[in-house]
Rosetta silent file (secondary structure, phi, psi, omega in degrees, C-alpha in Angstrom):
SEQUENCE: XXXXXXXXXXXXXXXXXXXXXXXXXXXXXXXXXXXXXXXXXXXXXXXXXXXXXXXXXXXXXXXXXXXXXXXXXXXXXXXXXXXXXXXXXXXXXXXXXXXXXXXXXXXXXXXXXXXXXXXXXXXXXXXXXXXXXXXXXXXXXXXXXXXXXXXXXXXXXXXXXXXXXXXXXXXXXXXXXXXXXXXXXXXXXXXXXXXXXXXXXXXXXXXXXXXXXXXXXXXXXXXXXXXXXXXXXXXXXXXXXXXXXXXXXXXXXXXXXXXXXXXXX
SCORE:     score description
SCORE:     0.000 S_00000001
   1 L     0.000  113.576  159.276   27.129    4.483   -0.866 S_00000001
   2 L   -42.530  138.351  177.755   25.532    4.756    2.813 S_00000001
   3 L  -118.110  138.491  168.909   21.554    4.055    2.046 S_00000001
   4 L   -45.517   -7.416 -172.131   19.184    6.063    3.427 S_00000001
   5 L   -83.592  -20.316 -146.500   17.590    3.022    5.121 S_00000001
   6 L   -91.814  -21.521  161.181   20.116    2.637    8.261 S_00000001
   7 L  -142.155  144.000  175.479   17.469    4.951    9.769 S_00000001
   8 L   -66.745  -64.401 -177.371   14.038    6.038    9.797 S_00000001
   9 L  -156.926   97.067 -144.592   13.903    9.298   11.615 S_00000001
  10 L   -95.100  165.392 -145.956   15.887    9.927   14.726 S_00000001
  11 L   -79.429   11.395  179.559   14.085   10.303   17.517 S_00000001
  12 L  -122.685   33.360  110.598   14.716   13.659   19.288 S_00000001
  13 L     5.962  135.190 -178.788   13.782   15.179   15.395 S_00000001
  14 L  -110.536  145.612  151.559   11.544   18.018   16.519 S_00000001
  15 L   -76.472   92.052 -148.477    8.006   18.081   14.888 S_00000001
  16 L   -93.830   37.526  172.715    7.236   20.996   12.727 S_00000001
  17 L  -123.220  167.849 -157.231    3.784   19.966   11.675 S_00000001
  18 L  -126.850    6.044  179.099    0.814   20.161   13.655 S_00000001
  19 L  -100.436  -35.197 -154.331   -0.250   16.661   11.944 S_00000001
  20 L  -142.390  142.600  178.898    2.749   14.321   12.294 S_00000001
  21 L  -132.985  108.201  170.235    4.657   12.990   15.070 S_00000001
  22 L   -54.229  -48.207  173.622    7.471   11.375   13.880 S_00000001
  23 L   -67.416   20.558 -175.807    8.140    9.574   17.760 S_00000001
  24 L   -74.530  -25.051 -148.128    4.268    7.552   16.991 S_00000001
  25 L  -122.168  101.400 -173.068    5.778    3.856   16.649 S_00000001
  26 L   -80.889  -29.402 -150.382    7.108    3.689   20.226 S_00000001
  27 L  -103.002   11.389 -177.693    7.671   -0.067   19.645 S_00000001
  28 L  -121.786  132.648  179.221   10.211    0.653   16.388 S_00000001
  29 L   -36.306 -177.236 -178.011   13.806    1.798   16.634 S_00000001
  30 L  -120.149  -12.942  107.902   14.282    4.557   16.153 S_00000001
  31 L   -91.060  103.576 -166.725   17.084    3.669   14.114 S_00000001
  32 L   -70.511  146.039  172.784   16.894    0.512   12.123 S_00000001
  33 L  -121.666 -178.779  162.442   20.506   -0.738   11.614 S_00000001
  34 L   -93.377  146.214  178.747   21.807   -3.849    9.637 S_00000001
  35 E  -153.533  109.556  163.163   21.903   -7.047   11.391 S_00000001
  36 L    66.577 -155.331  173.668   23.767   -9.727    9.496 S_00000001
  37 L   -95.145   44.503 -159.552   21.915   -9.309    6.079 S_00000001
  38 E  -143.594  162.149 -173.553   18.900   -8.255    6.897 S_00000001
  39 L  -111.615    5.168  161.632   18.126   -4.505    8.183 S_00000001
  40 L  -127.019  144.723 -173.106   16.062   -5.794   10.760 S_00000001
  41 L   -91.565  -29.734  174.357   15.985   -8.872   12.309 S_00000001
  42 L   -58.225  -80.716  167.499   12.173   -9.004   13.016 S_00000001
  43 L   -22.272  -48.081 -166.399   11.479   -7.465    9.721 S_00000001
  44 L    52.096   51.154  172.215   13.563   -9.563    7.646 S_00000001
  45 L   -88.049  171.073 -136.575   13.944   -7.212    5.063 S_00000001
  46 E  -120.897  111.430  168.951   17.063   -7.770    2.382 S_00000001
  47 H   -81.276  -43.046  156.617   19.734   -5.612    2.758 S_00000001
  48 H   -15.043  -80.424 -149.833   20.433   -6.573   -1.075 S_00000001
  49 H   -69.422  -47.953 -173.505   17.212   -5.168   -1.893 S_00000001
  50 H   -60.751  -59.521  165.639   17.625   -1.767    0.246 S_00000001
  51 H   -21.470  -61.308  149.426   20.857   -1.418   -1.046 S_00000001
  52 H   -47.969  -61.495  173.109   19.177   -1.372   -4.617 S_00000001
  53 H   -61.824  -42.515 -177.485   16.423    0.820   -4.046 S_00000001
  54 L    69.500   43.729 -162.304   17.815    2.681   -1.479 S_00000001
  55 L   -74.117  164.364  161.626   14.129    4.650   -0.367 S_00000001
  56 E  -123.939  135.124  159.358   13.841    6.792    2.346 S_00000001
  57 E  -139.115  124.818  176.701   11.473    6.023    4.882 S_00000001
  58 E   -79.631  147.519  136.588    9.548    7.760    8.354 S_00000001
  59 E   -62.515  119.625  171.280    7.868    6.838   10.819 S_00000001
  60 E  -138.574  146.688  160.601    4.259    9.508   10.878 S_00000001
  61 E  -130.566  130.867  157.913    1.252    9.657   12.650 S_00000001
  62 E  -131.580  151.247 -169.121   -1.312   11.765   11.962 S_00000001
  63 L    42.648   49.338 -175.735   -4.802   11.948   12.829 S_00000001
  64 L    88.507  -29.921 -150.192   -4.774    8.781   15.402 S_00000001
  65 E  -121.564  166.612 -154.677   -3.243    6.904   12.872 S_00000001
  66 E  -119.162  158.469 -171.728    0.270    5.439   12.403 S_00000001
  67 E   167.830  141.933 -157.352    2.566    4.951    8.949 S_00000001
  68 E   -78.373  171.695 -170.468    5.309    4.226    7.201 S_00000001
  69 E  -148.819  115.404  178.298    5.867    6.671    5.056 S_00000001
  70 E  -112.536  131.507  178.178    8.249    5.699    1.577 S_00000001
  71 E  -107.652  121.186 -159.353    9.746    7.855   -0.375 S_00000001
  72 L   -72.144  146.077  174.143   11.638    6.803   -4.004 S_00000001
  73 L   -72.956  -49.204  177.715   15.653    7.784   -4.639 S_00000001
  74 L   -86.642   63.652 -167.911   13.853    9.122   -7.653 S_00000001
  75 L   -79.761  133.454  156.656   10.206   10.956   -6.643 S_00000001
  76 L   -47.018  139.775  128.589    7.975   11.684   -9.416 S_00000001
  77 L   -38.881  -16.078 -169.071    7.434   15.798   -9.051 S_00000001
  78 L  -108.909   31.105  177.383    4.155   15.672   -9.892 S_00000001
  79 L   101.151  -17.191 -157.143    1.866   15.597   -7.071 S_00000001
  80 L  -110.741  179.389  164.440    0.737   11.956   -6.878 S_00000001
  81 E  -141.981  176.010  169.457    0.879    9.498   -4.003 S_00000001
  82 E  -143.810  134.083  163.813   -0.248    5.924   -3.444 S_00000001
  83 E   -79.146  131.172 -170.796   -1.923    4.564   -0.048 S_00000001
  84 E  -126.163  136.786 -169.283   -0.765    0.918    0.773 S_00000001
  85 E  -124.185  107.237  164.193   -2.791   -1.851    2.990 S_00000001
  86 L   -57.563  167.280 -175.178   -0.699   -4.616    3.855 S_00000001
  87 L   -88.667 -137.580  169.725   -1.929   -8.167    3.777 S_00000001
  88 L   -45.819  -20.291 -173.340   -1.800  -10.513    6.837 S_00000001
  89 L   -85.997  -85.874  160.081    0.839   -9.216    8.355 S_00000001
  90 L  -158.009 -161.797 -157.740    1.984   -5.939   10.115 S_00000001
  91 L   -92.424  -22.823 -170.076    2.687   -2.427    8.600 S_00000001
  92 H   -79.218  -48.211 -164.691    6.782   -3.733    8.114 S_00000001
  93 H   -39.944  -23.928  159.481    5.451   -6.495    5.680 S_00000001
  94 H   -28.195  -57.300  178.753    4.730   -3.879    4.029 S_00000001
  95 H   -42.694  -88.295 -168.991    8.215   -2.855    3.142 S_00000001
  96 H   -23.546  -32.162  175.631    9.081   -5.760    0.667 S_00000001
  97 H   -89.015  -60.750  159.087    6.496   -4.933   -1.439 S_00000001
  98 H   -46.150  -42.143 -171.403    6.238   -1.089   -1.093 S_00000001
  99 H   -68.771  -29.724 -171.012    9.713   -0.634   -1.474 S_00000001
 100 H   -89.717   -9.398 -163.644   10.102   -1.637   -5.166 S_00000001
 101 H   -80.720  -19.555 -163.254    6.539   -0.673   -6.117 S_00000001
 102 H   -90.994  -34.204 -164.479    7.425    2.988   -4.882 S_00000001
 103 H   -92.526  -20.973  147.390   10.755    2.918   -6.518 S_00000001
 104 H   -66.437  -37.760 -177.269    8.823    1.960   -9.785 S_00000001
 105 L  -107.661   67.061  154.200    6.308    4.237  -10.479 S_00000001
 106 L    31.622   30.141  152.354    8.713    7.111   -8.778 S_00000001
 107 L   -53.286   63.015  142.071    6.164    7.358   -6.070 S_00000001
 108 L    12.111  122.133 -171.710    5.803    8.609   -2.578 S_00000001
 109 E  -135.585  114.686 -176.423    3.735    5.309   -0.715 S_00000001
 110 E  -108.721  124.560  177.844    2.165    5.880    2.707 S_00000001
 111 L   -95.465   56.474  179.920    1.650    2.128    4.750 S_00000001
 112 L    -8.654  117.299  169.019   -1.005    2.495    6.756 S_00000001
 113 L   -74.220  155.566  146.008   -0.620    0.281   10.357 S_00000001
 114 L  -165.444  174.666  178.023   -3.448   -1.235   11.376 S_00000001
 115 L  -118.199  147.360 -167.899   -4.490   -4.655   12.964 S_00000001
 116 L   -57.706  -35.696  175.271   -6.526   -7.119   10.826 S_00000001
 117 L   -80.907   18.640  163.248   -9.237   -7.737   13.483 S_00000001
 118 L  -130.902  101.685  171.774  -10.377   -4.237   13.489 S_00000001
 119 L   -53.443 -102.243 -174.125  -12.197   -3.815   10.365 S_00000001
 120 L   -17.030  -23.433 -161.611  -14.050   -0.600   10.978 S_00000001
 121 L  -104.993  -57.720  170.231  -11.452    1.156   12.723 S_00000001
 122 H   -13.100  -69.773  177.259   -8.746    0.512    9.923 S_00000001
 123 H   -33.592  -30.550  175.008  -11.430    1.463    7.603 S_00000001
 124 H   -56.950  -68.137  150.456  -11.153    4.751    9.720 S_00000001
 125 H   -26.862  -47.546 -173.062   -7.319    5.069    8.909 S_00000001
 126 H   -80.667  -15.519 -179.578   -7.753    5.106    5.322 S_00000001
 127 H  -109.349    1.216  167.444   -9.783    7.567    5.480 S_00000001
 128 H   -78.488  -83.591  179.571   -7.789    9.651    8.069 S_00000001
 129 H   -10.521  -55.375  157.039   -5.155    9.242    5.445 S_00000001
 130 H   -42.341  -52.101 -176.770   -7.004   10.651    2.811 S_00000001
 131 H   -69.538  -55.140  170.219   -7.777   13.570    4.919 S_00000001
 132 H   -43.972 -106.440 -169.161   -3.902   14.182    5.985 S_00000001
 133 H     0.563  -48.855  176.535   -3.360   13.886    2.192 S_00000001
 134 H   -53.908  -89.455 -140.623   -5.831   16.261    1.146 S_00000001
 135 L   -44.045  -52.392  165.372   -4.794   18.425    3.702 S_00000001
 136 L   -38.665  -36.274  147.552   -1.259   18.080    2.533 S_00000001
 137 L   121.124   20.772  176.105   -2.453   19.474   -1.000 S_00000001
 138 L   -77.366  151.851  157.009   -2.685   16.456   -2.587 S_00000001
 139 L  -101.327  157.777 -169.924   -6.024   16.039   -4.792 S_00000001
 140 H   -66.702  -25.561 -146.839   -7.928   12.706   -4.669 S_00000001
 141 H   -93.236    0.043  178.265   -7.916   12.146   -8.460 S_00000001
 142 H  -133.396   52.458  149.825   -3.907   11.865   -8.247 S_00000001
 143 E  -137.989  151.845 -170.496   -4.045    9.548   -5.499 S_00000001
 144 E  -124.577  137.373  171.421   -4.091    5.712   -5.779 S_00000001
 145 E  -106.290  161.578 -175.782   -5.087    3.007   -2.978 S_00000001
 146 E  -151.095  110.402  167.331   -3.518   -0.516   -3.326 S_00000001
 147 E  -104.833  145.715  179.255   -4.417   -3.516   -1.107 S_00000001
 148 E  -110.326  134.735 -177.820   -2.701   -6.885   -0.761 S_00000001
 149 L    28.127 -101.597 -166.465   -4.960   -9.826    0.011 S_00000001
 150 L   -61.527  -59.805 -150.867   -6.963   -8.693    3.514 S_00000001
 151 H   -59.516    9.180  167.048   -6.127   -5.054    2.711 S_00000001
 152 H   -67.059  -37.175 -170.379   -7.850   -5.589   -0.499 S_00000001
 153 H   -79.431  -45.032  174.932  -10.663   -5.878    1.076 S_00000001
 154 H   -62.639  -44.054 -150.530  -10.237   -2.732    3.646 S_00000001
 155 H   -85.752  -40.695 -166.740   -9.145   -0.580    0.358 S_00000001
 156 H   -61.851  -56.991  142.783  -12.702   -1.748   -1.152 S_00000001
 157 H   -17.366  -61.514 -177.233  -14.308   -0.800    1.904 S_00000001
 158 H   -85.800  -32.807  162.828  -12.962    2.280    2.545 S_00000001
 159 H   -48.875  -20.793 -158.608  -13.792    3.754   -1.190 S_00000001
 160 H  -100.743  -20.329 -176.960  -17.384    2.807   -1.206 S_00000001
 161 H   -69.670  -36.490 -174.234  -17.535    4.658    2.619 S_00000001
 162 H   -55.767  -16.448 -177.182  -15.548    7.666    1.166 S_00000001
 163 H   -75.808  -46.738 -177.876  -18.210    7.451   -1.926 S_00000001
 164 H   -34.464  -55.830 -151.112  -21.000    7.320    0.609 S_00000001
 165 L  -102.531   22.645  179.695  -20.226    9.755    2.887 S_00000001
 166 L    66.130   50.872 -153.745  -19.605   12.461    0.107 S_00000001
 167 L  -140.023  -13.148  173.237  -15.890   12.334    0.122 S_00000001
 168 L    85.517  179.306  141.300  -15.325   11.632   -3.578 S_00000001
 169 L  -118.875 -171.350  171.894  -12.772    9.010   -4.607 S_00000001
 170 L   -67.264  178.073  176.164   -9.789    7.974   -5.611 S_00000001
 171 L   -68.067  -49.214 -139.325   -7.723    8.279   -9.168 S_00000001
 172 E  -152.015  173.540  178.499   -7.028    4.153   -8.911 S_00000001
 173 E  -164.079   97.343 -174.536   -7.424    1.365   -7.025 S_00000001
 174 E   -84.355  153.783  165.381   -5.108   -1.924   -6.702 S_00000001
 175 E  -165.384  117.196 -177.364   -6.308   -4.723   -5.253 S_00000001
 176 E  -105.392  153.298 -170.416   -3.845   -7.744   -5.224 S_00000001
 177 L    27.173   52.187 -167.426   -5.220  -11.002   -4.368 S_00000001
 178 L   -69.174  138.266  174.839   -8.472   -9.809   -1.964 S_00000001
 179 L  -149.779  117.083  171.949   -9.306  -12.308    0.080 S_00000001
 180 L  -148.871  -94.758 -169.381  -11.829  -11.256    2.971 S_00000001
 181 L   140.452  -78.908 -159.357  -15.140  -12.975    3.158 S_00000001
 182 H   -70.340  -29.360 -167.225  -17.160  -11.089    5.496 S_00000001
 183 H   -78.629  -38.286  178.386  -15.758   -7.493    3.797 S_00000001
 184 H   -66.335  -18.143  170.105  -16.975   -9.133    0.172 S_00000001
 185 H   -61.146  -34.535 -179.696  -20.018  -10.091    1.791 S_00000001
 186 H   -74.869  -88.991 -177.570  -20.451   -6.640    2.947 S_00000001
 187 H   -59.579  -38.032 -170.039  -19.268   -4.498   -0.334 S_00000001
 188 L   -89.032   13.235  147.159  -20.210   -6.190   -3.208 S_00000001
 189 L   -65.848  -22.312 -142.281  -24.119   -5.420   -2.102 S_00000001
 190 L   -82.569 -168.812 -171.046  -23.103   -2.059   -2.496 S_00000001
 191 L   -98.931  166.288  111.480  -24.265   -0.094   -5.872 S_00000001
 192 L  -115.547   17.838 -178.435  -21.053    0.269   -7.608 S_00000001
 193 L   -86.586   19.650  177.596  -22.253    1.946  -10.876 S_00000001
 194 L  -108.897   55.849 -177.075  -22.329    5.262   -8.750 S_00000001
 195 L    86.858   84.846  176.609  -18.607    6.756   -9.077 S_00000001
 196 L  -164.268  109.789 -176.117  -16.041    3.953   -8.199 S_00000001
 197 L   -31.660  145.458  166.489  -12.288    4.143   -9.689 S_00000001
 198 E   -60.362  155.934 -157.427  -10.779    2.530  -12.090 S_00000001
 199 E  -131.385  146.259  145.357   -9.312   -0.984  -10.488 S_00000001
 200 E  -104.366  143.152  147.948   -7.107   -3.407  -11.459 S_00000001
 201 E  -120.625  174.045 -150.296   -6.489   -6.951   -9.783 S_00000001
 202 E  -139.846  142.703  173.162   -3.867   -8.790   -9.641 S_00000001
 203 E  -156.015  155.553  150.363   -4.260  -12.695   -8.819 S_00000001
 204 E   -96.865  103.284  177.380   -2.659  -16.277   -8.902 S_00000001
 205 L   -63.429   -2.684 -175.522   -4.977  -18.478  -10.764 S_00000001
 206 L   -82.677  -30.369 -170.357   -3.103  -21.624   -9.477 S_00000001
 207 L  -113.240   85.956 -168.481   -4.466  -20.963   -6.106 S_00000001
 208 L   -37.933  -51.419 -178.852   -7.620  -22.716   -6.613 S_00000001
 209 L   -40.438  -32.821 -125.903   -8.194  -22.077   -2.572 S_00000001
 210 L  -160.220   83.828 -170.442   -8.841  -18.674   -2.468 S_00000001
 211 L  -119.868   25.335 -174.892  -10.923  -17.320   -5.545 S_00000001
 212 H   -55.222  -38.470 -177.505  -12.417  -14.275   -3.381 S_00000001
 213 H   -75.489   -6.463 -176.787  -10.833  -12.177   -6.712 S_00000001
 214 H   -94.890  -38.238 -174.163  -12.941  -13.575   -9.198 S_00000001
 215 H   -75.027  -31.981  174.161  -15.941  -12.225   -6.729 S_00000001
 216 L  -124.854   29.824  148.500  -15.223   -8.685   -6.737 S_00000001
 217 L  -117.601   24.938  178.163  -13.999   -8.901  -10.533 S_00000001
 218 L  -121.398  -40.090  177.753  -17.242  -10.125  -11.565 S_00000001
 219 L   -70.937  -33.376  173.921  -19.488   -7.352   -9.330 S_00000001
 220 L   -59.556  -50.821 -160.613  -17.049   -4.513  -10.926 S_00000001
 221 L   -72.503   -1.265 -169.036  -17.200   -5.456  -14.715 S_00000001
 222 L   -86.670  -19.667 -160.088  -21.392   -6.523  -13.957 S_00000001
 223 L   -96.569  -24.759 -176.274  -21.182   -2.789  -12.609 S_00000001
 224 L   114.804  -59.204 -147.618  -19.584   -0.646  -15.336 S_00000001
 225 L   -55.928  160.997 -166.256  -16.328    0.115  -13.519 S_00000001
 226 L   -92.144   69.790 -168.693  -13.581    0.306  -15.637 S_00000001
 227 E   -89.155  111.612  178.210  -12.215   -3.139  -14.006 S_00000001
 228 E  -103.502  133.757  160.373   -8.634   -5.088  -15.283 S_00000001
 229 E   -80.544  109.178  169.815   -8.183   -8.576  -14.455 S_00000001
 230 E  -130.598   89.667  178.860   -3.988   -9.541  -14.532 S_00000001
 231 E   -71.080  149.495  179.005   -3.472  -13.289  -13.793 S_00000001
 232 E  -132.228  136.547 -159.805   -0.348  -14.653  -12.884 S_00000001
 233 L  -111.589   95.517  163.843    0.310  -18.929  -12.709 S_00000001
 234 L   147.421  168.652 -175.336    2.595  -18.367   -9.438 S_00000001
 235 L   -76.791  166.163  179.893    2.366  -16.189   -6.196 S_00000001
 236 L  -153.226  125.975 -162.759    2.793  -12.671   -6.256 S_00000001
 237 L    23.842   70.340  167.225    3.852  -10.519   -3.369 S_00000001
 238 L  -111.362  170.057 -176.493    3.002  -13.286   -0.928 S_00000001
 239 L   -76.761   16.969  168.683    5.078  -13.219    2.208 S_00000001
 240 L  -112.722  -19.291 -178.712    7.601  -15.870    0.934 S_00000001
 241 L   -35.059  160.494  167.023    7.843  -14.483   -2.074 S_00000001
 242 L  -111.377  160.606 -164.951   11.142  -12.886   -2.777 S_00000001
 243 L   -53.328  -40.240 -173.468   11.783   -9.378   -3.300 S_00000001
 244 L  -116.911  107.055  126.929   13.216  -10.102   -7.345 S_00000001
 245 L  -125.125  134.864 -163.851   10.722  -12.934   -8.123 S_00000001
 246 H   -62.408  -18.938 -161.437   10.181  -12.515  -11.284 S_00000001
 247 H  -101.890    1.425  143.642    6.772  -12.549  -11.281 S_00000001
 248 H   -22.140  -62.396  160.272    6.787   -9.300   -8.911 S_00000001
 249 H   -52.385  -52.472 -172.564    8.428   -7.621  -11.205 S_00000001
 250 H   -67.830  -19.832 -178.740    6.301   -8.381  -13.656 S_00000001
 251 H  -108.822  -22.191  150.581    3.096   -7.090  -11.869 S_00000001
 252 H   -49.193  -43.174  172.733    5.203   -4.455  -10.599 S_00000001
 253 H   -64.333  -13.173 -160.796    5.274   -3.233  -14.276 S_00000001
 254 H  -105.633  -11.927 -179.011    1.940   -3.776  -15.019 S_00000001
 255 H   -86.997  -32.357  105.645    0.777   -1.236  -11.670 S_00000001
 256 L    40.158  -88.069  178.474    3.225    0.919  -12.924 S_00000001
 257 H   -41.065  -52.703 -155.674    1.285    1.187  -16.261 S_00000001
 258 H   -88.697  -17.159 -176.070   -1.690    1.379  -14.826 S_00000001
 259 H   -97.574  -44.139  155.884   -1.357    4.445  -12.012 S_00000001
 260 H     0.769  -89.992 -177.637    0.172    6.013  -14.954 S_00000001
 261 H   -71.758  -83.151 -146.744   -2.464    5.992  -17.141 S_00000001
 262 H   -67.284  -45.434  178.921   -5.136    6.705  -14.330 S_00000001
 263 L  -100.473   34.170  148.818   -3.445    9.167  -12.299 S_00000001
 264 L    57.904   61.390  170.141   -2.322   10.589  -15.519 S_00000001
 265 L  -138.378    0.000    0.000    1.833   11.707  -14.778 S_00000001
């Protein structure tokens, strides 16, 4: 079986939307190939693992903003999507993580680029996103955001502006590890008994350094939201992690569960 992965989009693709540019990520082939076992060499992604999922995924930009855009060998039918904010890294780190979480809950996963030292302007992205989405015919209550470590903090962010600014919210909310400082310094002042999704976090209690998750799971449940705590004694989608580490899987299953139940497919 050829996998859908050996390319993204090829580039003289014409654009029939008045939204999406397929050509935005000037600095990414335009066809990813295999190199050795990996489908990138920069990336490091698994060809094992692609091979298994198989996803398909573009390159899009819309509204200023640039993203991967994954789609499941199996998509759920029903309408939902989930927005994903990498952690330290770049919008491909993304991939390792996004690919199986998309291919679990039969999802469509859009990976938002952005760079970590621009809060505000990220924050902008997610909410350009939303708006493509919308636009797109999605409704907010069957969309889910999911952040890993910083982008935990940016998905926490951008809900309480979208609450602010009379924009509604989301179905769900992931937040794996958060670890930001200055954005928990920032958000958890906020009100949050005024409309703010149900959340789950995801954490590794072993890593005693970094307890920033304990900090925004103590301001949700002090708040009302309908707030899950799911500890794990080992890392979980960190960037050494492996793709099949078991305990991936295991919190794959439990997000799964949980977008499920909230955005109700």
């Amino acid at each position: 079986m050829t996998s859908r992965t050996n390319t993204l989009i090829s580039s003289n693709e014409k654009d029939h939307s008045d939204d999406v540019n397929y050509t935005a990520f000037k600095n990414i082939p335009c066809r990813i190939i295999y190199k050795e076992n990996y489908i990138h060499k920069d990336i490091r992604l698994e060809k094992d693992m692609l091979d298994y999922y198989d996803p398909e995924i573009h390159a899009i930009y819309y509204n200023n903003t640039k993203a991967l855009d994954i789609k499941p060998r199996k998509l759920n039918d029903s309408q939902k999507v989930l927005i994903y904010l990498h952690g330290d890294q770049n919008v491909f780190s993304s991939l390792k993580n996004a690919v199986p979480i998309s291919y679990n809950t039969g999802l469509r996963v859009i990976c938002i680029d952005y760079e970590n030292n621009k809060q505000d302007a990220t924050i902008d992205k997610v909410l350009n996103t939303f708006k493509f989405l919308l636009k797109q015919g999605y409704h907010l209550d069957n969309i889910g955001i999911y952040g890993n470590n910083f982008g935990g903090g940016i998905a926490t962010a951008a809900v309480l502006k979208m609450r602010n600014e009379g924009m509604g919210i989301p179905g769900a909310m992931i937040l794996c590890a958060p670890n930001c400082d200055l954005i928990v310094k920032s958000c958890l002042n906020e009100n949050f008994e005024i409309g703010f999704p149900p959340t789950l976090i995801q954490a590794n209690f072993k890593k005693v350094g970094n307890m920033s998750f304990l900090k925004y799971y103590q301001r949700f449940n002090k708040s009302g939201v309908d707030v899950k705590l799911d500890m794990y004694e080992g890392a979980i989608f960190s960037k050494n992690s492996s793709w099949n580490n078991k305990n991936n899987q295991l919190a794959i299953t439990k997000i799964s569960s949980f977008l499920k139940t909230n955005l109700n497919y």
